[in-house]
CSV table of C-alpha atoms in Angstrom, one decimal:
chain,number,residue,atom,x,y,z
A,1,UNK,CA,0.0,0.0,0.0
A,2,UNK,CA,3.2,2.7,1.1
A,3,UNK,CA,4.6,1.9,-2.1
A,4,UNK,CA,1.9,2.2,-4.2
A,5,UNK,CA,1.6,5.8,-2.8
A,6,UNK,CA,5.2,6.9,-3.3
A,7,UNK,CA,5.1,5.5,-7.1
A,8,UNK,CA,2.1,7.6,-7.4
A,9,UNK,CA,4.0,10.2,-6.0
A,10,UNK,CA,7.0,9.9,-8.1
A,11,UNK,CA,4.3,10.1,-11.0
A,12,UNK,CA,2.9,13.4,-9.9
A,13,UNK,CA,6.1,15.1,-9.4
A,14,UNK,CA,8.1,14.0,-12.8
A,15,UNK,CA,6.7,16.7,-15.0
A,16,UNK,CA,7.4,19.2,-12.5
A,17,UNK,CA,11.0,17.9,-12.4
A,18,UNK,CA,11.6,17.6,-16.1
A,19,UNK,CA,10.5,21.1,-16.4
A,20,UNK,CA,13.0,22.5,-13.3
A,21,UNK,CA,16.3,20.9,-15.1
A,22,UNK,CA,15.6,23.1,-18.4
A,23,UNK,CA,15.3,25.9,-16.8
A,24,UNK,CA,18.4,25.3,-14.6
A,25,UNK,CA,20.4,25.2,-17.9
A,26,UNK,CA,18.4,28.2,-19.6
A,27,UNK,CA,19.4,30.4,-16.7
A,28,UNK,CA,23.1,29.1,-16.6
A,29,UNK,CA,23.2,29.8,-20.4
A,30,UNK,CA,22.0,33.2,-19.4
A,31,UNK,CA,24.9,33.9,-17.2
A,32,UNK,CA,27.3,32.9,-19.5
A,33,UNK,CA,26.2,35.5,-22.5
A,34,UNK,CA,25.7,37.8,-20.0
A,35,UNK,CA,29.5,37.3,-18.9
A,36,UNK,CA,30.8,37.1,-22.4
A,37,UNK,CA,28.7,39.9,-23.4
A,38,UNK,CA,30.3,41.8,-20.5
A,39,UNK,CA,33.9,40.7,-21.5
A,40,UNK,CA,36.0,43.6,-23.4
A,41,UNK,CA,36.8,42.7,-27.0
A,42,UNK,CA,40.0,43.1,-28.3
A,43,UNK,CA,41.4,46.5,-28.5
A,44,UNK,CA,43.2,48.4,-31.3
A,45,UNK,CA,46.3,49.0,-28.8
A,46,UNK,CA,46.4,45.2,-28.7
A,47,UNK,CA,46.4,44.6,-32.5
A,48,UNK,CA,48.6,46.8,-32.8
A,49,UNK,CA,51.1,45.6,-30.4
A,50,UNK,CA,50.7,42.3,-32.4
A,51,UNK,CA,51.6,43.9,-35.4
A,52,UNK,CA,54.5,45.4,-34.2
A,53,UNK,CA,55.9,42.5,-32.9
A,54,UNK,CA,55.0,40.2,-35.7
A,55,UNK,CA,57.0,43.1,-37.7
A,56,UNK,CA,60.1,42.6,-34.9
A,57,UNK,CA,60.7,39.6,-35.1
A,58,UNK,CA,60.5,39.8,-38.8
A,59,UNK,CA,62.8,42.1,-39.0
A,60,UNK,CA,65.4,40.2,-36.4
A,61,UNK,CA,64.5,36.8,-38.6
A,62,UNK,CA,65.2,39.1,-41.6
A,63,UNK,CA,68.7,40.8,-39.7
A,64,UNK,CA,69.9,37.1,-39.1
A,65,UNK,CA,69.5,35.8,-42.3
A,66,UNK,CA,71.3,38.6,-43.6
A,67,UNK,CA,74.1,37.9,-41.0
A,68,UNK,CA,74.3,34.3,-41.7
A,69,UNK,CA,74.8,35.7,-45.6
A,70,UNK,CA,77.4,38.1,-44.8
A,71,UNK,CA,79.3,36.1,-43.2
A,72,UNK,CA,79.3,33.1,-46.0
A,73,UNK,CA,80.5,35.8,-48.3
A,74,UNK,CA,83.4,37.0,-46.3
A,75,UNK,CA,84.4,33.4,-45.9
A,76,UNK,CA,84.0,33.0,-49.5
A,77,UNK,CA,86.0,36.0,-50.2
A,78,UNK,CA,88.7,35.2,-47.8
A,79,UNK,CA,88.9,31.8,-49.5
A,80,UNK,CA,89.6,33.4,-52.7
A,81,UNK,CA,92.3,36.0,-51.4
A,82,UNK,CA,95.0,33.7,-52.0
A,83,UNK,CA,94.7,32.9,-55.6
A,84,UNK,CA,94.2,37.0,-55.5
A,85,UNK,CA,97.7,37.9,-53.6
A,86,UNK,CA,99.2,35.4,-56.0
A,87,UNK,CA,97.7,37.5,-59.3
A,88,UNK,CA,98.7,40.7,-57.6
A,89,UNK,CA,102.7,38.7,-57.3
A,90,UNK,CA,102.6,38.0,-61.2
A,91,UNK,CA,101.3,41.0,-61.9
A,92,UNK,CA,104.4,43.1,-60.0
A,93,UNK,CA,106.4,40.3,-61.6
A,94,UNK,CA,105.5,41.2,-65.0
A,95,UNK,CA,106.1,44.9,-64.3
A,96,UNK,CA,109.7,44.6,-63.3
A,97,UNK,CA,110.1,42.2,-65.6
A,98,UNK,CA,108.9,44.6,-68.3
A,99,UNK,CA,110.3,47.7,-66.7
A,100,UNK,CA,114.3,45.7,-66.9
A,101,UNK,CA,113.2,44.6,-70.7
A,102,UNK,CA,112.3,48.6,-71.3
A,103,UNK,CA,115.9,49.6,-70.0
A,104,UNK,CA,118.0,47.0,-71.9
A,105,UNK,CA,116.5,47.9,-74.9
A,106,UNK,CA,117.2,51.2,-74.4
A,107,UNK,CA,121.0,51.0,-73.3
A,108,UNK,CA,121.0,48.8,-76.1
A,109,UNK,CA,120.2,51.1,-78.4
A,110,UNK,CA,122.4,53.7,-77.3
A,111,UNK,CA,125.7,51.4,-77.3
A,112,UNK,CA,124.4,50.8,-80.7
A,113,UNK,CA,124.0,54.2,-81.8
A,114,UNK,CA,127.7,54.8,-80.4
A,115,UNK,CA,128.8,51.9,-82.4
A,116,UNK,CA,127.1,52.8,-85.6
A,117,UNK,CA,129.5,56.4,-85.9
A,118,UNK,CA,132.4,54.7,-85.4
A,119,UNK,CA,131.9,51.6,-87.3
A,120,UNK,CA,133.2,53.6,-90.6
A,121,UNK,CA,135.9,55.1,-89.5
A,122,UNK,CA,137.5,52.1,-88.4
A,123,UNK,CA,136.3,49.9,-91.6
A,124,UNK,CA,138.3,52.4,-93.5
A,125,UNK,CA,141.0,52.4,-91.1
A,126,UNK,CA,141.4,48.8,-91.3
A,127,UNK,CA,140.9,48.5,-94.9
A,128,UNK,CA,143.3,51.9,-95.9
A,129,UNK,CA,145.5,53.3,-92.5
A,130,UNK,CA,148.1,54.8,-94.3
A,131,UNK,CA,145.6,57.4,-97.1
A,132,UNK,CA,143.3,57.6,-93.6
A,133,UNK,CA,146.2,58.9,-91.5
A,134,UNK,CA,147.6,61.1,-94.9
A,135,UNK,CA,143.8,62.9,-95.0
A,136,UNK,CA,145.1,64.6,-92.2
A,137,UNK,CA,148.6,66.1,-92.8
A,138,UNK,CA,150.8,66.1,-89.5
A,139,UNK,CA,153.6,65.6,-88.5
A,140,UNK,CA,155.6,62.4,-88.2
A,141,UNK,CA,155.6,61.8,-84.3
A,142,UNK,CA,152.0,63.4,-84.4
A,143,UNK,CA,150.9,60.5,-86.8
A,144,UNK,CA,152.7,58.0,-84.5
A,145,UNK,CA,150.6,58.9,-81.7
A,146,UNK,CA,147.3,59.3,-83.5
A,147,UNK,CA,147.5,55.4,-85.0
A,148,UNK,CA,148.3,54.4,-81.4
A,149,UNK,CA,145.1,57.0,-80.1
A,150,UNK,CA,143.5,54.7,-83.1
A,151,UNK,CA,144.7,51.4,-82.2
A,152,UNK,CA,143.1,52.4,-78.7
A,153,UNK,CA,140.1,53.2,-80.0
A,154,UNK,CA,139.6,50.0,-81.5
A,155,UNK,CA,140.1,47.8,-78.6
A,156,UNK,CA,137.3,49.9,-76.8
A,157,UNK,CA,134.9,50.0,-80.0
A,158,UNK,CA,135.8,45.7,-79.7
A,159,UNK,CA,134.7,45.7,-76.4
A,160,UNK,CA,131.6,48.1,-77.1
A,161,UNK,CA,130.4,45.6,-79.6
A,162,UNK,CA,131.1,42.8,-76.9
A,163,UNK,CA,128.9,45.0,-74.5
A,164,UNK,CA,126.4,45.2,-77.6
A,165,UNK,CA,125.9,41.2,-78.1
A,166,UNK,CA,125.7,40.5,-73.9
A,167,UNK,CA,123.0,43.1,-74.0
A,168,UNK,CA,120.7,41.7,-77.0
A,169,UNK,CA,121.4,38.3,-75.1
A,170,UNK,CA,120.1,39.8,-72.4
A,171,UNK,CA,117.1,41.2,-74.1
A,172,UNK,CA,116.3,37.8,-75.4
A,173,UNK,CA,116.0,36.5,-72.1
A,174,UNK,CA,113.7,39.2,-71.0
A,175,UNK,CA,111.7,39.1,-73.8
A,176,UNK,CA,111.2,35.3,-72.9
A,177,UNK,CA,110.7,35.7,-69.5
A,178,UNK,CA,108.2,38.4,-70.1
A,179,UNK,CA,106.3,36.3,-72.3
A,180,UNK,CA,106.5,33.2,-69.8
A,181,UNK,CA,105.4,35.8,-67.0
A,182,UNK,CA,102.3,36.8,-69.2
A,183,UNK,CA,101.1,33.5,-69.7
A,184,UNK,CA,101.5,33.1,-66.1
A,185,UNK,CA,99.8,35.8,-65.2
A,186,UNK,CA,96.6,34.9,-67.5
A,187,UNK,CA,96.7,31.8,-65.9
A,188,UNK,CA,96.3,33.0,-62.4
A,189,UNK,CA,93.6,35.5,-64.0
A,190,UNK,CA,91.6,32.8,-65.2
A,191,UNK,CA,91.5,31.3,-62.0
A,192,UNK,CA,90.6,33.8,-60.0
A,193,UNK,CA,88.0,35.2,-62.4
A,194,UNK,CA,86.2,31.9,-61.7
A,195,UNK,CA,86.2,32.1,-58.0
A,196,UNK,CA,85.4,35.6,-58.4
A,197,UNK,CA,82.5,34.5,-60.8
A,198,UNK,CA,81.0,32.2,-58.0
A,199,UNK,CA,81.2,34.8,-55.2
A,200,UNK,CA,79.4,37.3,-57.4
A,201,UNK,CA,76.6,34.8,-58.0
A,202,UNK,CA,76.1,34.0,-54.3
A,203,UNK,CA,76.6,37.8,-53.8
A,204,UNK,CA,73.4,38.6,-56.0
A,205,UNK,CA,71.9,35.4,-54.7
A,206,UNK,CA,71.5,37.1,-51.5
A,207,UNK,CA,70.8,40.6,-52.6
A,208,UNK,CA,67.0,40.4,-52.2
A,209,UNK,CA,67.8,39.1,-48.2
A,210,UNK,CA,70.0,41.7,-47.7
A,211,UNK,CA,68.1,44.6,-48.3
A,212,UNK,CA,65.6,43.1,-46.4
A,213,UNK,CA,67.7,43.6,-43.3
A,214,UNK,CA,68.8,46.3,-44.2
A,215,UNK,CA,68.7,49.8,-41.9
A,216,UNK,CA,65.9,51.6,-43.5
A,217,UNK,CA,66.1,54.2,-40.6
A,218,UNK,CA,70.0,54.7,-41.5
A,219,UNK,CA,69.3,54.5,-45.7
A,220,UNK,CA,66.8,57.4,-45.3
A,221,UNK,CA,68.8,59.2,-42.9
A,222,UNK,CA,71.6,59.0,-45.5
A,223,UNK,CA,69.6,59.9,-48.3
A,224,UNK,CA,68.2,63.1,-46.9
A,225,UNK,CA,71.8,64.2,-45.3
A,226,UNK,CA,73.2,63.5,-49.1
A,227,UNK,CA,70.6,65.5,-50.5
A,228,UNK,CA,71.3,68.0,-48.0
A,229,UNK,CA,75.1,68.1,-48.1
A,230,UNK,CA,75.2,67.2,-51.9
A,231,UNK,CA,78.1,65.2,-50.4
A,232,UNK,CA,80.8,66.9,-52.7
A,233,UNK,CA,83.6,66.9,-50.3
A,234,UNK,CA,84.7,63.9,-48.3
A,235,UNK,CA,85.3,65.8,-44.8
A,236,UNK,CA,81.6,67.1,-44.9
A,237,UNK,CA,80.4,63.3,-46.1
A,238,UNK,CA,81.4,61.6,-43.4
A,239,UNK,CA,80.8,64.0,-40.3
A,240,UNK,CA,77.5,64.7,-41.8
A,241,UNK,CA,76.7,60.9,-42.0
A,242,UNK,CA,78.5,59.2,-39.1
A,243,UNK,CA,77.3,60.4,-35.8
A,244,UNK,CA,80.3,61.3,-33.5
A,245,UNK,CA,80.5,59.5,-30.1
A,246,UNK,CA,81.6,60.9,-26.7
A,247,UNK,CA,84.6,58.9,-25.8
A,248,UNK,CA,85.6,57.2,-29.6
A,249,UNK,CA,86.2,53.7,-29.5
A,250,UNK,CA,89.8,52.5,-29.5
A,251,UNK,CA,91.6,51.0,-32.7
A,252,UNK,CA,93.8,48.0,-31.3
A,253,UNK,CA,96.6,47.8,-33.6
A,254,UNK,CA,95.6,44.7,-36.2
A,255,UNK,CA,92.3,44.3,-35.3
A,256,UNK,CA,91.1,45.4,-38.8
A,257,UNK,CA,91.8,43.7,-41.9
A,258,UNK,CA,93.8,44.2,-45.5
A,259,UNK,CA,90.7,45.1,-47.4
A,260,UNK,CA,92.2,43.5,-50.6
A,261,UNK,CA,94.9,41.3,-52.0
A,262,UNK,CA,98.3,43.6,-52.8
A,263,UNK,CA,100.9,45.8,-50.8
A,264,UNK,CA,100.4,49.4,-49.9
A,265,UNK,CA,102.6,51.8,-52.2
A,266,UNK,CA,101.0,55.1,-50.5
A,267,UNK,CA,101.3,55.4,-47.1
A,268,UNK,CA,100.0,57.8,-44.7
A,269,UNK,CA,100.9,61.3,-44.6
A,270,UNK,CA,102.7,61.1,-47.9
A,271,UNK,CA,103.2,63.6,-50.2
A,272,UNK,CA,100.7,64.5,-52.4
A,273,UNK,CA,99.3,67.5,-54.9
A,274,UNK,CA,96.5,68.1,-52.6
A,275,UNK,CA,99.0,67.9,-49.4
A,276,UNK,CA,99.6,65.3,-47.2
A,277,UNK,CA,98.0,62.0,-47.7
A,278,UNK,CA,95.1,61.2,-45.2
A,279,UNK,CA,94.9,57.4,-45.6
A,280,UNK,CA,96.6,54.4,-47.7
A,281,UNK,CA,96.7,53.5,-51.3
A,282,UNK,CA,97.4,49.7,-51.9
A,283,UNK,CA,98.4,48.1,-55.3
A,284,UNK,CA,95.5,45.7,-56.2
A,285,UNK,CA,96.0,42.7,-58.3
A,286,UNK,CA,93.4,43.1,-61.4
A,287,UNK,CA,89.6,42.4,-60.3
A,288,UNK,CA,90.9,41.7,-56.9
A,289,UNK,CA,87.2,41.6,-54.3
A,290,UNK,CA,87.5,44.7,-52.0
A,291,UNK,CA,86.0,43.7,-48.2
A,292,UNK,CA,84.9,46.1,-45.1
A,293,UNK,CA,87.5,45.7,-42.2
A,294,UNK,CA,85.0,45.9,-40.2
A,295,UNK,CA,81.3,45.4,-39.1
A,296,UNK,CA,78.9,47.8,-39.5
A,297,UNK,CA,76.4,50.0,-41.7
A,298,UNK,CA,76.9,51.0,-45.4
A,299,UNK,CA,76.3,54.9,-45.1
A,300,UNK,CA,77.1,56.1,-48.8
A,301,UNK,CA,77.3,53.5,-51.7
A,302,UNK,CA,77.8,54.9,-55.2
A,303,UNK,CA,80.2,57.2,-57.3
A,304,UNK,CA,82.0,60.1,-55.7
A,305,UNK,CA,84.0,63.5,-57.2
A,306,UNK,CA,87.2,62.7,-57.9
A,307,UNK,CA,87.2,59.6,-55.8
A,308,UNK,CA,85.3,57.3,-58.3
A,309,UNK,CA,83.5,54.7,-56.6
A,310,UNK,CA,83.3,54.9,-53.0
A,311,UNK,CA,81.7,53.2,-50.0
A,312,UNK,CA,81.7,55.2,-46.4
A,313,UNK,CA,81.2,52.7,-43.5
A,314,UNK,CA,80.4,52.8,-40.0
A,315,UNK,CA,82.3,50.8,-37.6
A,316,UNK,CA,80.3,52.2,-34.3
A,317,UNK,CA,81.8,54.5,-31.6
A,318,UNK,CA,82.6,57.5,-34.0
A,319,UNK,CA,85.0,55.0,-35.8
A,320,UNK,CA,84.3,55.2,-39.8
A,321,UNK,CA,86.0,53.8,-42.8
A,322,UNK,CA,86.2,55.0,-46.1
A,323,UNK,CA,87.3,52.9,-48.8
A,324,UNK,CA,87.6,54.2,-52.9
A,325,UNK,CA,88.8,53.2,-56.6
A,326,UNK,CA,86.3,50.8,-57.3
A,327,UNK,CA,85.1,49.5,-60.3
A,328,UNK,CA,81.9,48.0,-59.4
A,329,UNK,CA,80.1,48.2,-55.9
A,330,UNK,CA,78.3,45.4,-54.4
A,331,UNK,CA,76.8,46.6,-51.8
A,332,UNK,CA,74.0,49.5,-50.9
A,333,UNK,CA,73.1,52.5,-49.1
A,334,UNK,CA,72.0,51.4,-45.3
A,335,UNK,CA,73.1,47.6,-45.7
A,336,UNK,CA,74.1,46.3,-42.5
A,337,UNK,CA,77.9,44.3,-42.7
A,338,UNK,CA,80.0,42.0,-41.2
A,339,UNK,CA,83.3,42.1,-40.8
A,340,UNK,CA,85.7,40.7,-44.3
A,341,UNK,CA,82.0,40.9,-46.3
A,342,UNK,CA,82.5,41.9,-50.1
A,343,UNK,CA,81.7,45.4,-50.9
A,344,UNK,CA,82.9,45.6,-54.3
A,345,UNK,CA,85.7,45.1,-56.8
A,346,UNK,CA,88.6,46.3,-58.7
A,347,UNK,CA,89.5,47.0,-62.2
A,348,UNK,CA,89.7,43.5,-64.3
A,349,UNK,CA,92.9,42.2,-66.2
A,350,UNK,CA,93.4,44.5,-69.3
A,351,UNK,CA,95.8,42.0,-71.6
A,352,UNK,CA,96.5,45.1,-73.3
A,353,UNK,CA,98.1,46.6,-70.4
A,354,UNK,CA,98.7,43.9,-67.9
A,355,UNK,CA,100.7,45.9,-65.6
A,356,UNK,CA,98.4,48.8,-65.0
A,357,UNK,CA,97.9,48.2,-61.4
A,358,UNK,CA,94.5,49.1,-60.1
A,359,UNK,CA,94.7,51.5,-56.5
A,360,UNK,CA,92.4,51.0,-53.8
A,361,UNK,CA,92.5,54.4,-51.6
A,362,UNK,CA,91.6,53.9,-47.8
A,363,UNK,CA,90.8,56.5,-44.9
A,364,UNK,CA,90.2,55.8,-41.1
A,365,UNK,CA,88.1,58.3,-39.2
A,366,UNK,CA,87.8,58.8,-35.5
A,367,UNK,CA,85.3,61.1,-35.1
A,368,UNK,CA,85.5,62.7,-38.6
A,369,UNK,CA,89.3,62.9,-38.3
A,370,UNK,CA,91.7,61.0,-40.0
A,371,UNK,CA,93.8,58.6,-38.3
A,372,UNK,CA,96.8,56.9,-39.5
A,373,UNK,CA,95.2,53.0,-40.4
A,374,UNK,CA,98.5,51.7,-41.4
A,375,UNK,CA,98.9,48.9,-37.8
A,376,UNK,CA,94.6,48.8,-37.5
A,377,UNK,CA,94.9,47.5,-41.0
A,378,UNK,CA,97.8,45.5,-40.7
A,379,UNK,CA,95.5,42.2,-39.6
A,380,UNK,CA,95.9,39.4,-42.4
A,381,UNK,CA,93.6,37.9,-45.1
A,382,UNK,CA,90.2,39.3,-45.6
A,383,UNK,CA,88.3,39.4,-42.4
């Protein structure tokens, strides 16, 4: 009977209870739009901030890559300095071997010249002494001492003509040995010309990845400062677009680098028409890859007045390097660089004038001054 009642009971109620659970969940649904309606969406500040560092780490990825490029280049290029240094060797050894060819031939000619206004007198001499000493009428003991003054002058023409043949000998060997050396040096052209031809392609290769990391904030700077300046004289250039720094940083001797493959043959604080020199000159071998002794930004890429191509670099600390004479340029305006990376390149072999030996002009600034670079460059190979 009890449980007949409560199943009766249980009956009753179960509508009632099926309709309480819905509601339950209608009114926590409730809440919860009501909560998410009360959240805050996301601001502008906040995309923003996204944005910008999205664009940050972009632009570091971007700055490595460009890094990681730099630095394969100046590896490449240091790779390739010795076949360079050995061009720049047979291309010195083809100048003095030229230069000693030019000055037999010359002496030669002049003891030949001498030889030639003799060479009839004595003929006829030889041939006729007694009408050649009658053409002159003197006295007995006069004539006596004028065939021995004759005889005299024989044995020296005889060893003037002996002179004569050791020369052309001589000549002959130079002539050889020039010819040997020029062959030589087209050889060590060719080779280099190849390596050169595969840094240039990675060079472009990486062009595009470059400029991406580039300094745009520094290239713009640059550009409005040349525009400004006109950038027609060298001392204005640089202090106008490397920023001078309180306490300059210091130059350890050698902790630069030769920025190309030959010898310097114009030092500092030589003598020149404009006055003391205020860098180096070094004697390139032909095409020879010119690289940045040191890291930093690519202020001014491009020709120059009376300076020809020219790049103006950075180092940091109020330390900038200038470095001209270029034939082509391979890098640009606001480019960030590492230390031994290839900026450009020299004047290529000329078979019509092998020995014309291309000049590379460098200047080291400390705050806008020049400094003497001769020991800060004196570090070997190419970075």
């Amino acid at each position: 009977m009890k449980l007949r009642a409560a199943l009766c009971l249980t009956l009753a109620l179960a509508p009632v209870l099926a309709g309480a659970e819905p509601a339950r969940h209608h009114k926590h649904a409730h809440h919860l739009a009501q909560a998410a309606a009360a959240a805050p969406a996301p601001s502008d500040a906040d995309a923003d901030a996204d944005a910008e560092q999205a664009a940050r780490q972009a632009q570091q990825q971007a700055t490595a890559l460009a890094t990681a490029l730099g630095q394969q280049q100046a590896q490449a290029a240091a790779s390739i300095r010795k076949i360079e240094t050995q061009t720049a060797q047979d291309a010195a050894q083809l100048a003095n071997i030229q230069a000693a060819q030019g000055d037999a031939a010359q002496h030669l000619t002049q003891a030949e010249a001498a030889l030639a206004r003799l060479v009839p007198v004595m003929q006829r001499l030889s041939t006729q002494p007694a009408s050649t000493l009658l053409t002159a009428p003197l006295p007995p003991e006069d004539a006596v001492r004028s065939v021995a003054l004759l005889q005299g002058v024989a044995a020296a023409i005889a060893t003037q003509a002996q002179a004569v043949q050791a020369q052309n000998a001589q000549l002959a060997q130079l002539i050889a040995a020039t010819a040997a050396s020029q062959a030589q040096l087209a050889d060590a052209v060719t080779r280099q010309q190849a390596a050169e031809s595969a840094l240039s392609a990675q060079i472009d290769a990486a062009k595009a990845a470059e400029q991406a990391a580039a300094d745009q904030q520094a290239a713009a700077q640059a550009q409005k400062l040349a525009a400004a300046h006109k950038l027609d004289n060298l001392n204005d250039a640089v202090n106008g677009l490397v920023p001078p720094a309180p306490t300059p940083a210091s130059l350890a001797a050698s902790s630069g680098a030769a920025p190309v493959a030959g010898n310097i043959v114009q030092a500092y604080g030589a003598t020149t028409l404009a006055g003391p020199s205020t860098g180096v000159s070094y004697g390139t071998g032909p095409g020879a890859r010119v690289t940045t002794p040191c890291a930093g930004t690519v202020m001014f890429a491009g020709a120059f007045p009376s300076y020809g191509n020219m790049v103006i670099t950075d180092c940091g600390g109020g330390t900038s390097v200038v470095l001209a004479g270029m034939d082509h340029l391979d890098v640009a305006q606001g480019q960030r660089l590492v230390k031994g990376q290839p900026i450009g390149s020299m004047r290529g072999y000329d078979p019509t004038d092998p020995t014309r030996q291309p000049r590379l002009y460098v200047e080291l600034r400390r705050n806008g001054a020049p400094v003497d670079p001769t020991s800060w460059l004196a570090g070997r190979g190419s970075g």
